[in-house]
PDB file of C-alpha atoms in Angstrom:
ATOM      1  CA  MET H   1      -7.863  22.459 -38.719  1.00  0.00           C
ATOM      2  CA  GLY H   2      -6.498  21.108 -36.047  1.00  0.00           C
ATOM      3  CA  THR H   3      -3.873  22.315 -32.804  1.00  0.00           C
ATOM      4  CA  GLY H   4      -0.481  24.221 -32.838  1.00  0.00           C
ATOM      5  CA  ARG H   5       0.988  20.859 -31.516  1.00  0.00           C
ATOM      6  CA  GLU H   6      -0.536  19.097 -34.737  1.00  0.00           C
ATOM      7  CA  ALA H   7       0.069  21.664 -37.624  1.00  0.00           C
ATOM      8  CA  ALA H   8       3.654  22.355 -36.636  1.00  0.00           C
ATOM      9  CA  ALA H   9       4.033  17.994 -36.321  1.00  0.00           C
ATOM     10  CA  GLN H  10       2.874  18.440 -40.250  1.00  0.00           C
ATOM     11  CA  GLY H  11       5.115  20.794 -40.593  1.00  0.00           C
ATOM     12  CA  GLY H  12       2.929  23.786 -40.885  1.00  0.00           C
ATOM     13  CA  GLY H  13       1.906  26.253 -38.641  1.00  0.00           C
ATOM     14  CA  THR H  14       3.836  28.766 -36.231  1.00  0.00           C
ATOM     15  CA  GLY H  15       3.697  26.041 -33.618  1.00  0.00           C
ATOM     16  CA  ARG H  16       1.414  27.817 -31.502  1.00  0.00           C
ATOM     17  CA  GLY H  17      -2.475  26.420 -30.670  1.00  0.00           C
ATOM     18  CA  ALA H  18      -5.862  28.448 -31.227  1.00  0.00           C
ATOM     19  CA  ALA H  19      -5.193  30.540 -27.878  1.00  0.00           C
ATOM     20  CA  GLY H  20      -1.937  32.273 -28.374  1.00  0.00           C
ATOM     21  CA  GLN H  21      -0.369  29.692 -26.210  1.00  0.00           C
ATOM     22  CA  ALA H  22       3.041  28.109 -26.935  1.00  0.00           C
ATOM     23  CA  SER H  23       2.901  23.878 -28.002  1.00  0.00           C
ATOM     24  CA  ALA H  24       5.277  21.363 -26.904  1.00  0.00           C
ATOM     25  CA  PRO H  25       8.274  20.596 -28.926  1.00  0.00           C
ATOM     26  CA  ALA H  26       6.819  18.445 -32.232  1.00  0.00           C
ATOM     27  CA  THR H  27       9.719  15.972 -31.907  1.00  0.00           C
ATOM     28  CA  PRO H  28       9.105  13.221 -29.237  1.00  0.00           C
ATOM     29  CA  ALA H  29      11.068  13.205 -25.866  1.00  0.00           C
ATOM     30  CA  VAL H  30      14.018   9.866 -26.478  1.00  0.00           C
ATOM     31  CA  ARG H  31      15.190   8.004 -23.861  1.00  0.00           C
ATOM     32  CA  ALA H  32      19.022   6.281 -23.245  1.00  0.00           C
ATOM     33  CA  GLY H  33      17.742   3.245 -25.364  1.00  0.00           C
ATOM     34  CA  GLY H  34      16.186   5.398 -28.726  1.00  0.00           C
ATOM     35  CA  VAL H  35      12.933   4.406 -27.617  1.00  0.00           C
ATOM     36  CA  ALA H  36      11.224   7.847 -27.903  1.00  0.00           C
ATOM     37  CA  GLU H  37       8.401   8.271 -25.115  1.00  0.00           C
ATOM     38  CA  SER H  38       4.644   9.137 -25.415  1.00  0.00           C
ATOM     39  CA  SER H  39       3.510  12.405 -24.323  1.00  0.00           C
ATOM     40  CA  SER H  40       0.764  10.721 -21.799  1.00  0.00           C
ATOM     41  CA  TRP H  41       2.084  12.493 -18.303  1.00  0.00           C
ATOM     42  CA  PRO H  42       1.514  10.949 -15.658  1.00  0.00           C
ATOM     43  CA  PRO H  43       1.228   7.431 -16.797  1.00  0.00           C
ATOM     44  CA  ARG H  44      -2.187   6.326 -17.345  1.00  0.00           C
ATOM     45  CA  ARG H  45      -2.081   3.270 -14.402  1.00  0.00           C
ATOM     46  CA  SER H  46      -4.366   0.101 -14.177  1.00  0.00           C
ATOM     47  CA  PRO H  47      -7.532  -0.197 -13.257  1.00  0.00           C
ATOM     48  CA  ALA H  48      -7.515  -1.831  -9.791  1.00  0.00           C
ATOM     49  CA  PHE H  49      -7.824  -5.557  -9.285  1.00  0.00           C
ATOM     50  CA  LYS H  50     -10.818  -6.195  -7.072  1.00  0.00           C
ATOM     51  CA  LEU H  51     -11.231 -10.391  -6.310  1.00  0.00           C
ATOM     52  CA  LEU H  52     -14.792 -10.972  -6.930  1.00  0.00           C
ATOM     53  CA  GLY H  53     -15.111  -7.578  -8.113  1.00  0.00           C
ATOM     54  CA  PHE H  54     -15.920  -5.975  -4.478  1.00  0.00           C
ATOM     55  CA  LEU H  55     -12.335  -6.970  -2.541  1.00  0.00           C
ATOM     56  CA  ASP H  56      -9.921  -4.018  -3.907  1.00  0.00           C
ATOM     57  CA  VAL H  57      -7.330  -6.033  -3.267  1.00  0.00           C
ATOM     58  CA  GLU H  58      -4.821  -3.292  -3.829  1.00  0.00           C
ATOM     59  CA  ASN H  59      -5.828  -0.618  -1.645  1.00  0.00           C
ATOM     60  CA  ILE H  60      -6.960  -3.029   1.397  1.00  0.00           C
ATOM     61  CA  PRO H  61      -4.026  -3.320   4.085  1.00  0.00           C
ATOM     62  CA  CYS H  62      -3.057  -7.054   4.258  1.00  0.00           C
ATOM     63  CA  ALA H  63      -5.773  -8.173   1.957  1.00  0.00           C
ATOM     64  CA  ARG H  64      -2.774  -9.030  -0.797  1.00  0.00           C
ATOM     65  CA  ASP H  65      -0.680 -10.564   1.708  1.00  0.00           C
ATOM     66  CA  SER H  66      -3.375 -12.499   3.176  1.00  0.00           C
ATOM     67  CA  ILE H  67      -4.850 -14.225  -0.195  1.00  0.00           C
ATOM     68  CA  LEU H  68      -1.459 -14.948  -1.506  1.00  0.00           C
ATOM     69  CA  TYR H  69      -0.980 -17.437   1.536  1.00  0.00           C
ATOM     70  CA  GLY H  70      -4.215 -18.186   1.591  1.00  0.00           C
ATOM     71  CA  SER H  71      -3.392 -19.443  -1.493  1.00  0.00           C
ATOM     72  CA  LEU H  72      -0.501 -21.090  -1.587  1.00  0.00           C
ATOM     73  CA  GLY H  73      -2.111 -22.940   2.123  1.00  0.00           C
ATOM     74  CA  SER H  74      -4.615 -24.071  -0.301  1.00  0.00           C
ATOM     75  CA  VAL H  75      -2.338 -25.603  -2.895  1.00  0.00           C
ATOM     76  CA  VAL H  76       0.305 -27.403  -0.086  1.00  0.00           C
ATOM     77  CA  ALA H  77      -3.089 -28.689   1.597  1.00  0.00           C
ATOM     78  CA  GLY H  78      -4.198 -30.056  -0.992  1.00  0.00           C
ATOM     79  CA  PHE H  79      -1.905 -31.594  -3.312  1.00  0.00           C
ATOM     80  CA  GLY H  80      -0.142 -33.115   0.309  1.00  0.00           C
ATOM     81  CA  HIS H  81      -3.755 -34.442   1.623  1.00  0.00           C
ATOM     82  CA  PHE H  82      -3.723 -35.964  -2.579  1.00  0.00           C
ATOM     83  CA  LEU H  83      -0.518 -37.455  -2.291  1.00  0.00           C
ATOM     84  CA  PHE H  84      -1.614 -39.589   1.286  1.00  0.00           C
ATOM     85  CA  THR H  85      -4.783 -40.600   0.487  1.00  0.00           C
ATOM     86  CA  SER H  86      -4.834 -40.638  -3.282  1.00  0.00           C
ATOM     87  CA  ARG H  87      -8.514 -39.172  -3.158  1.00  0.00           C
ATOM     88  CA  ILE H  88      -9.514 -36.296  -5.886  1.00  0.00           C
ATOM     89  CA  LYS H  89     -12.786 -35.190  -4.037  1.00  0.00           C
ATOM     90  CA  ARG H  90     -11.384 -35.100  -0.843  1.00  0.00           C
ATOM     91  CA  SER H  91      -8.276 -33.674  -1.657  1.00  0.00           C
ATOM     92  CA  CYS H  92      -9.595 -30.401  -3.664  1.00  0.00           C
ATOM     93  CA  ASP H  93     -12.306 -29.834   0.117  1.00  0.00           C
ATOM     94  CA  VAL H  94      -9.302 -30.040   2.228  1.00  0.00           C
ATOM     95  CA  GLY H  95      -7.554 -26.629  -0.308  1.00  0.00           C
ATOM     96  CA  VAL H  96     -10.640 -25.455  -0.094  1.00  0.00           C
ATOM     97  CA  GLY H  97     -10.458 -25.558   3.774  1.00  0.00           C
ATOM     98  CA  GLY H  98      -6.739 -24.693   3.624  1.00  0.00           C
ATOM     99  CA  PHE H  99      -7.487 -21.702   1.980  1.00  0.00           C
ATOM    100  CA  ILE H 100     -10.394 -20.468   4.481  1.00  0.00           C
ATOM    101  CA  LEU H 101      -8.167 -20.874   7.154  1.00  0.00           C
ATOM    102  CA  VAL H 102      -5.127 -19.568   5.958  1.00  0.00           C
ATOM    103  CA  THR H 103      -5.997 -16.732   4.612  1.00  0.00           C
ATOM    104  CA  LEU H 104      -8.510 -15.928   7.743  1.00  0.00           C
ATOM    105  CA  GLY H 105      -5.280 -16.532   9.945  1.00  0.00           C
ATOM    106  CA  CYS H 106      -3.236 -14.596   7.616  1.00  0.00           C
ATOM    107  CA  TRP H 107      -5.613 -11.641   7.626  1.00  0.00           C
ATOM    108  CA  PHE H 108      -6.010 -11.785  11.180  1.00  0.00           C
ATOM    109  CA  HIS H 109      -2.595 -11.891  12.334  1.00  0.00           C
ATOM    110  CA  CYS H 110      -1.695  -9.000   9.477  1.00  0.00           C
ATOM    111  CA  ARG H 111      -4.250  -6.966  11.071  1.00  0.00           C
ATOM    112  CA  TYR H 112      -3.635  -7.141  14.846  1.00  0.00           C
ATOM    113  CA  ASN H 113       0.500  -5.960  13.594  1.00  0.00           C
ATOM    114  CA  TYR H 114      -1.201  -3.276  11.701  1.00  0.00           C
ATOM    115  CA  ALA H 115      -4.205  -1.883  14.378  1.00  0.00           C
ATOM    116  CA  LYS H 116      -1.043  -2.108  16.861  1.00  0.00           C
ATOM    117  CA  GLN H 117       1.549   0.280  14.407  1.00  0.00           C
ATOM    118  CA  ARG H 118      -1.227   2.561  13.871  1.00  0.00           C
ATOM    119  CA  ILE H 119      -1.452   3.020  17.468  1.00  0.00           C
ATOM    120  CA  ARG H 120       2.086   3.481  18.275  1.00  0.00           C
ATOM    121  CA  GLU H 121       2.000   6.007  15.184  1.00  0.00           C
ATOM    122  CA  ARG H 122      -0.614   7.816  16.739  1.00  0.00           C
ATOM    123  CA  ILE H 123       1.203   7.602  20.427  1.00  0.00           C
ATOM    124  CA  ALA H 124       4.643   9.080  18.696  1.00  0.00           C
ATOM    125  CA  ARG H 125       2.719  11.640  16.601  1.00  0.00           C
ATOM    126  CA  GLU H 126       1.188  12.629  20.102  1.00  0.00           C
ATOM    127  CA  GLU H 127       4.391  12.935  21.715  1.00  0.00           C
ATOM    128  CA  ILE H 128       5.584  15.292  19.061  1.00  0.00           C
ATOM    129  CA  LYS H 129       3.412  17.487  19.490  1.00  0.00           C
ATOM    130  CA  ASN H 130       2.953  18.331  22.577  1.00  0.00           C
ATOM    131  CA  LYS H 131       7.408  18.504  22.636  1.00  0.00           C
ATOM    132  CA  ILE H 132       6.461  21.166  20.378  1.00  0.00           C
ATOM    133  CA  LEU H 133       4.417  23.010  22.204  1.00  0.00           C
ATOM    134  CA  TYR H 134       5.524  22.795  25.413  1.00  0.00           C
ATOM    135  CA  GLU H 135       9.409  23.306  24.197  1.00  0.00           C
ATOM    136  CA  GLY H 136      11.575  26.173  26.178  1.00  0.00           C
ATOM    137  CA  THR H 137       8.165  26.610  28.636  1.00  0.00           C
ATOM    138  CA  HIS H 138       7.633  25.989  32.477  1.00  0.00           C
ATOM    139  CA  LEU H 139       6.073  22.611  31.214  1.00  0.00           C
ATOM    140  CA  ASP H 140       8.741  21.179  29.061  1.00  0.00           C
ATOM    141  CA  PRO H 141       9.869  17.822  31.623  1.00  0.00           C
ATOM    142  CA  GLU H 142      13.449  18.311  29.953  1.00  0.00           C
ATOM    143  CA  ARG H 143      13.680  21.295  31.239  1.00  0.00           C
ATOM    144  CA  LYS H 144      12.743  20.597  35.019  1.00  0.00           C
ATOM    145  CA  HIS H 145      15.090  17.629  34.799  1.00  0.00           C
ATOM    146  CA  ASN H 146      18.224  19.865  34.035  1.00  0.00           C
ATOM    147  CA  SER H 147      17.162  22.699  36.321  1.00  0.00           C
ATOM    148  CA  ASN H 148      17.079  20.451  38.548  1.00  0.00           C
ATOM    149  CA  SER H 149      20.576  18.696  38.389  1.00  0.00           C
ATOM    150  CA  SER H 150      22.799  21.319  38.245  1.00  0.00           C
ATOM    151  CA  ASN H 151      21.406  22.248  41.936  1.00  0.00           C
TER     152      ASN H 151
END
């Protein structure tokens, strides 16, 4: 014997589950295009892409951009070297070197900017907290400034 949802979908039963709770309607929701939606909400996320099995590119800041720019640098360096020298093995070596250099360069640049941004955000949060804390008291810097200018 199935649940109330299965029974209602088959046309029989009262539409109530075993615990007496109302179940979802038997007919699937239809989108504007006329295609029925699946009843799995929230939508399932695909597993995170892990480079080399351990580097979680989706959740590590700057990893995705660094790897993409490194790949582009690898192709440009290797293909450019091949066009000038026509040496295949050496061009592959230059491509690998280009990948490493561009990836590390982008990584350090992005992480430096990310750290600066986090420091600025922390300082702004502390200033907002202090403004809320001292607003309307004798320690409020704006109040001292306003009282001095009115005299």
